[in-house]
Amino acid sequence: MPKRHRIMLAKAGLDGHDRGVRVVAMGLRDANFEVIYTGRRQTPEHIVNAAIQEDVDAIGLSILSGAHMNMFGKILELLRAKQSADIAVFGGGIIPPDDAAELKKMGVKHIFGPGTSMEVIVEAINQTMQEREAR
């Protein structure tokens, strides 16, 4: 039986709209991921600490507020500081293409925009988990 990967989904900052992340949570659950949703208005510190405590394989951050560069940057910085940079980070929301490219250079594995199919999201995360396990 293949390993069931643990994914933490979170909403950071003052972003209060969480319908999309809930849909993604159900889709990942249906694709055999174990999903932990932290809820809305979390700090980067809370997200990283919870991810480490829950021993997750990846963090998925949903951002619609425009604070994506700051929030992803802080989460990546905290993961490195806590020797947990092996936890993959991906995200979704309203993120301009130029910012998405910069986030990937910073270490974010995937950015999924509005309308991305669950099939594409699941395939990308599965590929990232396979690459992570191959290291």
Coordinates of C-alpha atoms in Angstrom, one line a residue:
M1 CA 0.0 0.0 0.0
P2 CA 1.5 3.4 -1.0
K3 CA 2.3 5.9 1.8
R4 CA -0.5 8.3 2.6
H5 CA 1.1 11.7 2.5
R6 CA 0.1 14.4 5.1
I7 CA -0.7 17.8 3.7
M8 CA -1.4 20.9 5.9
L9 CA -3.6 23.6 4.3
A10 CA -3.6 27.1 5.7
K11 CA -4.9 30.6 5.3
A12 CA -2.4 33.2 6.5
G13 CA -2.8 36.7 7.6
L14 CA -6.1 38.6 7.4
D15 CA -7.4 36.6 4.4
G16 CA -10.8 35.4 5.4
H17 CA -12.2 33.8 2.2
D18 CA -11.7 30.0 2.5
R19 CA -14.1 28.4 0.1
G20 CA -11.4 27.5 -2.4
V21 CA -9.1 25.9 0.2
R22 CA -11.9 23.8 1.5
V23 CA -12.6 22.5 -2.0
V24 CA -8.9 21.7 -2.4
A25 CA -8.9 19.9 1.0
M26 CA -11.8 17.7 -0.1
G27 CA -10.2 17.0 -3.4
L28 CA -6.9 16.0 -1.8
R29 CA -8.7 13.9 0.8
D30 CA -10.5 12.1 -2.0
A31 CA -7.1 11.5 -3.7
N32 CA -5.9 9.7 -0.6
F33 CA -4.0 12.4 1.1
E34 CA -4.3 13.0 4.8
V35 CA -5.4 16.7 5.0
I36 CA -5.1 19.0 8.0
Y37 CA -6.7 22.4 7.6
T38 CA -5.6 25.0 10.2
G39 CA -8.4 27.4 9.4
R40 CA -8.3 31.1 8.6
R41 CA -6.1 34.0 9.8
Q42 CA -3.1 32.0 10.9
T43 CA 0.4 33.4 11.3
P44 CA 3.4 32.0 9.5
E45 CA 4.8 31.0 12.9
H46 CA 1.7 29.0 13.8
I47 CA 1.6 27.3 10.3
V48 CA 5.2 26.2 10.5
N49 CA 5.0 25.1 14.1
A50 CA 1.8 23.1 13.4
A51 CA 3.4 21.6 10.3
I52 CA 6.4 20.4 12.2
Q53 CA 4.2 19.0 15.1
E54 CA 1.9 17.2 12.7
D55 CA 4.9 15.8 10.8
V56 CA 3.4 16.8 7.4
D57 CA 5.0 16.3 4.0
A58 CA 3.8 19.5 2.5
I59 CA 2.2 22.9 3.4
G60 CA -0.4 24.4 1.0
L61 CA -1.0 28.1 1.5
S62 CA -4.1 29.8 0.1
I63 CA -3.7 33.5 -0.3
L64 CA -6.2 36.0 -1.8
S65 CA -5.1 39.1 0.1
G66 CA -2.1 40.2 -2.0
A67 CA 0.4 39.4 0.9
H68 CA 1.7 36.3 -0.9
M69 CA 5.3 37.4 -1.3
N70 CA 5.6 38.2 2.4
M71 CA 3.7 35.2 3.7
F72 CA 5.5 32.6 1.5
G73 CA 8.8 34.2 2.2
K74 CA 8.3 34.1 6.0
I75 CA 7.1 30.5 5.9
L76 CA 10.1 29.4 3.8
E77 CA 12.5 31.3 6.2
L78 CA 10.9 29.7 9.3
L79 CA 11.1 26.2 7.8
R80 CA 14.8 26.7 7.0
A81 CA 15.5 28.1 10.5
K82 CA 13.8 25.1 12.1
Q83 CA 15.7 22.6 9.9
S84 CA 12.5 21.6 8.2
A85 CA 13.1 22.8 4.7
D86 CA 12.3 19.3 3.5
I87 CA 8.6 20.1 4.0
A88 CA 7.4 21.1 0.5
V89 CA 5.4 24.3 0.1
F90 CA 2.8 25.0 -2.5
G91 CA 0.1 27.6 -2.8
G92 CA -2.9 28.9 -4.6
G93 CA -5.0 32.0 -4.9
I94 CA -4.8 35.2 -6.7
I95 CA -1.1 35.4 -7.5
P96 CA 0.2 37.3 -10.5
P97 CA 2.4 35.2 -12.9
D98 CA 5.5 37.3 -12.3
D99 CA 5.1 36.8 -8.5
A100 CA 4.5 33.1 -9.0
A101 CA 7.7 32.8 -10.9
E102 CA 9.6 34.6 -8.2
L103 CA 8.0 32.4 -5.5
K104 CA 9.2 29.3 -7.3
K105 CA 12.7 30.7 -7.4
M106 CA 12.4 31.2 -3.6
G107 CA 11.5 27.5 -3.1
V108 CA 7.7 27.3 -3.5
K109 CA 7.1 24.1 -5.5
H110 CA 3.8 24.9 -7.2
I111 CA 1.4 27.8 -7.5
F112 CA -2.1 26.9 -8.5
G113 CA -4.3 29.7 -9.8
P114 CA -8.1 29.9 -9.8
G115 CA -9.7 27.2 -12.0
T116 CA -6.8 24.8 -11.7
S117 CA -8.3 21.3 -11.9
M118 CA -7.9 18.9 -8.9
E119 CA -6.4 16.4 -11.3
V120 CA -3.5 18.9 -12.1
I121 CA -3.1 19.7 -8.4
V122 CA -3.0 16.0 -7.3
E123 CA -0.6 15.1 -10.1
A124 CA 1.8 17.9 -9.2
I125 CA 1.8 17.1 -5.5
N126 CA 2.2 13.4 -6.1
Q127 CA 5.2 14.2 -8.3
T128 CA 6.7 16.4 -5.6
M129 CA 6.2 13.7 -3.0
Q130 CA 7.9 11.2 -5.2
E131 CA 10.9 13.5 -5.8
R132 CA 11.0 14.2 -2.0
E133 CA 11.2 10.5 -1.2
A134 CA 13.8 9.8 -3.9
R135 CA 16.3 12.1 -2.1

